CSV table of C-alpha atoms and ligand atoms in Angstrom, one decimal:
chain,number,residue,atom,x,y,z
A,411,UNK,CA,0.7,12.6,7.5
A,412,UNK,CA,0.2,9.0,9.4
A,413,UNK,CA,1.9,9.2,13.3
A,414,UNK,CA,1.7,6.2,14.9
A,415,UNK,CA,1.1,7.2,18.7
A,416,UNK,CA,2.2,4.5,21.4
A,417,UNK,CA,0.6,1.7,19.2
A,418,UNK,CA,0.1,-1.7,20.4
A,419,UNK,CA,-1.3,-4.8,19.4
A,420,UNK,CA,-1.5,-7.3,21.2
A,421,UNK,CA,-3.4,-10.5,19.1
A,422,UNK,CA,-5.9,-12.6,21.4
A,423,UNK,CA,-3.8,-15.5,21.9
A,424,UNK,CA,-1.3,-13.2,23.9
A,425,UNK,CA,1.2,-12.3,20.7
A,426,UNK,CA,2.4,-8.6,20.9
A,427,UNK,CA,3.0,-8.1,17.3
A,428,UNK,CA,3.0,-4.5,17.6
A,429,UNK,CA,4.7,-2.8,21.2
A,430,UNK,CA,4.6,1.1,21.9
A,431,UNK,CA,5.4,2.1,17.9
A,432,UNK,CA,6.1,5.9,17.5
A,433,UNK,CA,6.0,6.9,14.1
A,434,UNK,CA,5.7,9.6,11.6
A,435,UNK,CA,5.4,8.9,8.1
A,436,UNK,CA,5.0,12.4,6.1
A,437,UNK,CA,2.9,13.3,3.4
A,438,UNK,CA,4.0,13.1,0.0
A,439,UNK,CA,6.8,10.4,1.0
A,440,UNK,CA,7.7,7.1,1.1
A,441,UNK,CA,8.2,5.8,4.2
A,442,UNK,CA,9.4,2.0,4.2
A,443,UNK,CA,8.6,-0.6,7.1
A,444,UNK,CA,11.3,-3.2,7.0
A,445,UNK,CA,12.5,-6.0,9.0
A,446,UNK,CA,12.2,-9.4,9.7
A,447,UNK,CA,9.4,-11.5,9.7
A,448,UNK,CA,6.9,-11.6,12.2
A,449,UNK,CA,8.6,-8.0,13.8
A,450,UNK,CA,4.7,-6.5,12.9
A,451,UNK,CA,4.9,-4.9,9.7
A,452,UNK,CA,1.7,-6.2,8.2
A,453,UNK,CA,0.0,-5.1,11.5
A,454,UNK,CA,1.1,-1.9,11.7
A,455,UNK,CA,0.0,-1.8,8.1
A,456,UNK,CA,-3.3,-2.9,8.6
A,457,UNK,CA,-4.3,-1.0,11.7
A,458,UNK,CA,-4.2,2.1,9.4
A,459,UNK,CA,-6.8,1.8,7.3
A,460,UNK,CA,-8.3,-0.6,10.3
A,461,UNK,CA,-8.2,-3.6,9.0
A,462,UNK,CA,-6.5,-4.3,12.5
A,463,UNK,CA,-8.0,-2.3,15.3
A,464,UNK,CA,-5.2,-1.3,18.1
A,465,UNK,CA,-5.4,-2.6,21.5
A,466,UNK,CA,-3.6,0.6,22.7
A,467,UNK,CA,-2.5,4.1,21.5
A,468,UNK,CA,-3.7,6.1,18.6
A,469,UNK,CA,-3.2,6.7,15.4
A,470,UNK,CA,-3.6,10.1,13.6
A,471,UNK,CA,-4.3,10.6,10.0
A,472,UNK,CA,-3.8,14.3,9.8
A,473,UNK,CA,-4.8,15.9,12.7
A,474,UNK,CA,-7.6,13.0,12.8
A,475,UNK,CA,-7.7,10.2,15.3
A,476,UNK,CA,-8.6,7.6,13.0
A,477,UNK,CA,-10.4,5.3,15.8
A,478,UNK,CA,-12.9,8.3,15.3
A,479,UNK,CA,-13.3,8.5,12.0
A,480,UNK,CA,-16.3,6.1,10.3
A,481,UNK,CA,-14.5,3.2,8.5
A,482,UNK,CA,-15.7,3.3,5.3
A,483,UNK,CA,-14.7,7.2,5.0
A,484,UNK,CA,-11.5,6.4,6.5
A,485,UNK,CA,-10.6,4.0,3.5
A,486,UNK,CA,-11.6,6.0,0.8
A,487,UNK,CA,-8.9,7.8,1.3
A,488,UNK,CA,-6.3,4.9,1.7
A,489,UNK,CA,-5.2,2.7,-1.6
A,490,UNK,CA,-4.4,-0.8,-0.3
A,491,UNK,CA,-1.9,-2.5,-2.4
A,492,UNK,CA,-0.7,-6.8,-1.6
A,493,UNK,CA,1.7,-9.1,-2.3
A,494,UNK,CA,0.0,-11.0,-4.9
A,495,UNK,CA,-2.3,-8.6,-6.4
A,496,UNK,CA,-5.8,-9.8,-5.0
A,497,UNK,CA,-7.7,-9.1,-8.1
A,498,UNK,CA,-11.4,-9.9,-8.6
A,499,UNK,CA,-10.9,-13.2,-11.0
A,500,UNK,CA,-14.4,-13.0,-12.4
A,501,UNK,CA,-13.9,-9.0,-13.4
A,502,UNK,CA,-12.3,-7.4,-16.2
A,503,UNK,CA,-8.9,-5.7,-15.9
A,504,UNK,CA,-10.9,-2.0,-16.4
A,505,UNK,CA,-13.4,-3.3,-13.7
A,506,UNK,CA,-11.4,-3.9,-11.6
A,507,UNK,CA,-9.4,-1.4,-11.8
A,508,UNK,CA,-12.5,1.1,-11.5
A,509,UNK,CA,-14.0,-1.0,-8.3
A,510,UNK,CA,-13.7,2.0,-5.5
A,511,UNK,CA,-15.2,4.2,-8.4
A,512,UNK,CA,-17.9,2.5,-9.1
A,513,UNK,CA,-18.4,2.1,-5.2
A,514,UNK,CA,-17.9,5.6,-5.1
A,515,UNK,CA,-21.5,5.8,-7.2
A,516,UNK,CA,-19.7,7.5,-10.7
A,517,UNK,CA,-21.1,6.5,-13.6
A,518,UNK,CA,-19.7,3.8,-15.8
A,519,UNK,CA,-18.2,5.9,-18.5
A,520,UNK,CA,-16.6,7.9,-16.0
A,521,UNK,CA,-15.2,5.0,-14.2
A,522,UNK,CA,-14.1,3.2,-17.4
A,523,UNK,CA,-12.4,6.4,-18.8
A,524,UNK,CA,-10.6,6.3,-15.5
A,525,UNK,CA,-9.8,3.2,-15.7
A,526,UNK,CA,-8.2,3.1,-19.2
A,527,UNK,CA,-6.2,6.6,-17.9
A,528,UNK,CA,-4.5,4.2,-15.1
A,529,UNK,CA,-3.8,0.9,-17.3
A,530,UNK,CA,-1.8,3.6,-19.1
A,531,UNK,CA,-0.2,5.3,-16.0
A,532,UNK,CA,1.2,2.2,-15.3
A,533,UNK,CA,2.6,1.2,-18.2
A,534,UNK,CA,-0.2,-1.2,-19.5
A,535,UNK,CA,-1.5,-1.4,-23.4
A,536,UNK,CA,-5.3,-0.5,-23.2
A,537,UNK,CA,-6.2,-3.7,-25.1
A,538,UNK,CA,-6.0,-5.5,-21.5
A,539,UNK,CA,-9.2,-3.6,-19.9
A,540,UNK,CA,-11.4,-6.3,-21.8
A,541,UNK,CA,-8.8,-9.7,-20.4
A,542,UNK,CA,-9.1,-11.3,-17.3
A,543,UNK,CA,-6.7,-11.6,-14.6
A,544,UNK,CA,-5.9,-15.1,-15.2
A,545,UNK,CA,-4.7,-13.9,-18.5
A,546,UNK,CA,-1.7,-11.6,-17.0
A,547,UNK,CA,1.7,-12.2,-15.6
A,548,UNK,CA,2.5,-11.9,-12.2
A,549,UNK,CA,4.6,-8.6,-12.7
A,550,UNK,CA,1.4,-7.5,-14.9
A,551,UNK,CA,-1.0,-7.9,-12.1
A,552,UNK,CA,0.7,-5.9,-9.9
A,553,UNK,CA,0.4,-3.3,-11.9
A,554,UNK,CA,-3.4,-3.4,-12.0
A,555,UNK,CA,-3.3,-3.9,-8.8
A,556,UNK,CA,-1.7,-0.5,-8.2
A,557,UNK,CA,-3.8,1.0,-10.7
A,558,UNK,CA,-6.8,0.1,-9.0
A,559,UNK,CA,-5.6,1.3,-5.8
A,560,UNK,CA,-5.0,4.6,-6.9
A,561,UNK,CA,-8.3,4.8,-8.8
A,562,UNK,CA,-10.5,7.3,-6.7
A,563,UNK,CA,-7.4,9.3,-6.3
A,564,UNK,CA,-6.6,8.6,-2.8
A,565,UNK,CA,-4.2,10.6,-0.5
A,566,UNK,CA,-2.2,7.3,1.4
A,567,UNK,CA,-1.0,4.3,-0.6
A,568,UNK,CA,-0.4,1.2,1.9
A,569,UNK,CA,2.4,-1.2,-0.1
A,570,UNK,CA,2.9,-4.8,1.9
A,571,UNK,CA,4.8,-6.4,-0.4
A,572,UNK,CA,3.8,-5.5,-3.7
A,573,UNK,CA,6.7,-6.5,-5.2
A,574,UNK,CA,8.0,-9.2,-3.5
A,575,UNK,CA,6.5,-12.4,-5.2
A,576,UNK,CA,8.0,-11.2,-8.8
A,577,UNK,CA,11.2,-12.4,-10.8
A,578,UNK,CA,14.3,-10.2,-9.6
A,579,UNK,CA,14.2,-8.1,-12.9
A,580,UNK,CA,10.6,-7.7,-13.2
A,581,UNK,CA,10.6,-6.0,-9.6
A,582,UNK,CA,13.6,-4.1,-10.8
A,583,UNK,CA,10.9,-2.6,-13.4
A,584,UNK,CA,8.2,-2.1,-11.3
A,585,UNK,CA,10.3,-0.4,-8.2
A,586,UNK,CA,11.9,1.9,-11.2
A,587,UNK,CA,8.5,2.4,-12.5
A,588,UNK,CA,6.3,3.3,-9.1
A,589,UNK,CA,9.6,5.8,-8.2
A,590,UNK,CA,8.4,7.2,-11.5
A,591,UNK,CA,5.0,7.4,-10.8
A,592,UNK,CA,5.3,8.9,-7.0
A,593,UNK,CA,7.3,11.2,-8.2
A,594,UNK,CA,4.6,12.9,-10.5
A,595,UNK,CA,1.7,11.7,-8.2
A,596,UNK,CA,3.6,12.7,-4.3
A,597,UNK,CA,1.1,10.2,-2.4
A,598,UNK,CA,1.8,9.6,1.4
A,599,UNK,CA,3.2,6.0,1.2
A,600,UNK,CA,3.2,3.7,3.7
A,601,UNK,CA,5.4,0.6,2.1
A,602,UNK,CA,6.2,-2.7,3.9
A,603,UNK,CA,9.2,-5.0,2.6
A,604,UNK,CA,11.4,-7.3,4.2
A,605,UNK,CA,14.3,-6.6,1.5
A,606,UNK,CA,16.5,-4.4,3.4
A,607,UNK,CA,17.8,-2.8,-0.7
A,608,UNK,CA,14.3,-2.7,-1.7
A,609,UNK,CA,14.1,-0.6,1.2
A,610,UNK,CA,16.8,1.8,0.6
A,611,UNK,CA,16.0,2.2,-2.9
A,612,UNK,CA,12.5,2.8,-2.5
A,613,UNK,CA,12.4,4.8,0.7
A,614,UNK,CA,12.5,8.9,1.9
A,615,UNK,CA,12.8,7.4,5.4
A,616,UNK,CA,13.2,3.9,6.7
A,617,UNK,CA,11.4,2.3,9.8
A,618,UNK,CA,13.6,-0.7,11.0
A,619,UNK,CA,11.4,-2.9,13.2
A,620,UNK,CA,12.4,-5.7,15.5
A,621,UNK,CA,10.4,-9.0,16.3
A,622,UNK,CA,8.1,-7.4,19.0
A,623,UNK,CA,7.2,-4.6,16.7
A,624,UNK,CA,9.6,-1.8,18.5
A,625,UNK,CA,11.0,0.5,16.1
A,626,UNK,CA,15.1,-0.4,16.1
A,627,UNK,CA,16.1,2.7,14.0
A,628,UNK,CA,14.2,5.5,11.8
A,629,UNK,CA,16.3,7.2,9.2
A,630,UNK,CA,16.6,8.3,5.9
A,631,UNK,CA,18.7,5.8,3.2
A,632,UNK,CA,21.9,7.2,3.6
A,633,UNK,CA,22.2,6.9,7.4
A,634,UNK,CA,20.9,3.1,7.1
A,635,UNK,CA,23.6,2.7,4.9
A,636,UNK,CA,26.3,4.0,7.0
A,637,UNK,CA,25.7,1.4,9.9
B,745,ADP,P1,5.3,-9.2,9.5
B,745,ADP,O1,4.4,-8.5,8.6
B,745,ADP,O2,6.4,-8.3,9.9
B,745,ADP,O3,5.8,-10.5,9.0
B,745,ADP,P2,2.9,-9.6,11.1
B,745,ADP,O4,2.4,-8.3,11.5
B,745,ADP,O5,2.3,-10.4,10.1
B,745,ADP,O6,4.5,-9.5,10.9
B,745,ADP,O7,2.9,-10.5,12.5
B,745,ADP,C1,3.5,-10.0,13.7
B,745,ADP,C2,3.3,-11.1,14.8
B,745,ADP,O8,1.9,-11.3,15.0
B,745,ADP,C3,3.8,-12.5,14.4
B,745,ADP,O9,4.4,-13.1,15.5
B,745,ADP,C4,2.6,-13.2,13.9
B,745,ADP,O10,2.7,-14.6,14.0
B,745,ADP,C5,1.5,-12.6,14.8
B,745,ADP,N1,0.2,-12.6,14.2
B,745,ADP,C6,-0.2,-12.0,13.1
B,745,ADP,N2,-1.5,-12.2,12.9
B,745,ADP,C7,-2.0,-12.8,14.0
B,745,ADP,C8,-3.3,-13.3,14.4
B,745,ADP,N3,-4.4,-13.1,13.7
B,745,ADP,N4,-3.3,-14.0,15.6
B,745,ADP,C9,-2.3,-14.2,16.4
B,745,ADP,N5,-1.0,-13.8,16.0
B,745,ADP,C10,-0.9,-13.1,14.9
B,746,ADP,P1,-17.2,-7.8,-3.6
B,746,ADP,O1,-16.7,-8.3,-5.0
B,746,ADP,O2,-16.8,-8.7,-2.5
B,746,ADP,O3,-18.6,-7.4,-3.6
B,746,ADP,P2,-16.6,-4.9,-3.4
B,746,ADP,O4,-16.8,-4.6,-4.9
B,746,ADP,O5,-17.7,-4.5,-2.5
B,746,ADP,O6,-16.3,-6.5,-3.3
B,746,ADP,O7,-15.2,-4.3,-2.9
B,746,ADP,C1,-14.1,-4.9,-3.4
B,746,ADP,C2,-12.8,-4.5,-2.7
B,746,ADP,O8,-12.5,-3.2,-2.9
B,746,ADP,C3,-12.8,-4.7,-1.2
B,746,ADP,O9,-12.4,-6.0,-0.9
B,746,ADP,C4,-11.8,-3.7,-0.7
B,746,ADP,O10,-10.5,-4.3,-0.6
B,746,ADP,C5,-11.8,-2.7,-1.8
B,746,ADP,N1,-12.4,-1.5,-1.4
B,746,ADP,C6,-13.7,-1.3,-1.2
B,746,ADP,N2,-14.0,0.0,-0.8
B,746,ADP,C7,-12.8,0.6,-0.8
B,746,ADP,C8,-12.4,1.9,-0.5
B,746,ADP,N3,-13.3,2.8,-0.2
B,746,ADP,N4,-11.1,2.2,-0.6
B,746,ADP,C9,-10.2,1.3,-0.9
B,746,ADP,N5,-10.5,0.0,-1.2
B,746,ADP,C10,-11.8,-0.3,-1.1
């Protein structure tokens, strides 16, 4: 579980991005963060796995205050998935893919079999551990790039907009696809869109933030739907 306890950010230049947020997002669901741009959803994001660091309130991963907990540790347990796949250009798809591994300290075989396990998982041939990213599709990369987040295994996914920057039926695939894959894996997702059906589709429960980063509405699907 990630609650979000009277969280603010407020950026040096004076911007609040995020005001007072009050949130639960449970294990072993999806919980979507959607609205408009600029309303804080990257933020939030990022002050998880601090990337961000909160000006105010706390955030508890478990019965941890993650301000507490040392960094590093802290993000070993959190897969980190973006919009446009961030992949190491100069690395192999497997190495890539087995970068927390191998940061981790297993050995290479290890972290290779793993890696050739995940290009699988999501629904990659194995003859792309040897290509380069450059050598992928857009759609494709994304996939790596959620194979290498879940490499080590990690209880909490963060999503900010992983499928977002892809062709309307390749993210039909993918969002089909990672629904598949959740359901066999239960991680605790944390998964930022600005596509209001990508959000219903996709989400257990659904955050609805406005610009100011105040939570407008927390519900499951069906209730969104209904307003
Ligand atoms: P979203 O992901 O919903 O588009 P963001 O979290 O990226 O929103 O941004 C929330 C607000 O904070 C916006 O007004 C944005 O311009 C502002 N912001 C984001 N990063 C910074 C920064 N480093 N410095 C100042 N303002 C920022
Ligand atoms: P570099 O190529 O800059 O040396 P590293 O191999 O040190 O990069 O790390 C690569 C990336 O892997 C980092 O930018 C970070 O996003 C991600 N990363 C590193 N450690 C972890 C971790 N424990 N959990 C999740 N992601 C991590």
């Amino acid at each position: 579980m990630i609650r979000f306890d009277s969280v603010t950010k407020t950026y040096p230049d004076g911007t609040v991005a995020v005001g007072g947020l009050d949130m639960v997002a449970p294990t072993g669901k999806i919980t979507v963060l959607v609205g408009p741009s600029g309303c804080g959803k990257t933020t939030s994001l990022r002050m998880i796995n601090r990337m961000i660091e909160p000006t105010a309130g706390r955030i508890w991963a478990d019965d941890r205050d993650t301000a507490t907990m040392d960094a590093a540790e802290l993000r070993r347990g959190i897969g980190y998935v973006i919009q446009h796949a961030g992949l190491f250009p100069h690395r192999t798809i497997a190495a890539n893919i087995a970068t927390v591994p191998l940061l981790l300290g297993w050995d290479k075989k290890k972290a290779r079999a793993r890696s050739l396990e995940l290009l699988e998982r999501v629904g990659l041939p194995l003859s792309f551990a040897n290509r380069y990213p450059s050598q992928l599709s857009g759609g494709q990369q994304q996939r790596v790039g959620v194979a290498r987040a879940l490499a080590a295994d990690p209880p909490v996914m963060l999503m900010d907009e992983p499928f977002s920057a892809v062709d309307p039926v390749v993210r039909e695939q993918l969002q089909d696809e990672f629904l598949r894959l959740q359901s066999e894996l239960g991680k605790t997702i944390i998964f930022v869109t600005h596509d209001i059906d990508e959000a219903i589709k996709l989400g257990d429960q659904i955050a609805v933030l406005r610009v100011g980063g105040k939570l407008a509405q927390l519900s499951d699907p069906a209730h969104l739907l209904a307003h």
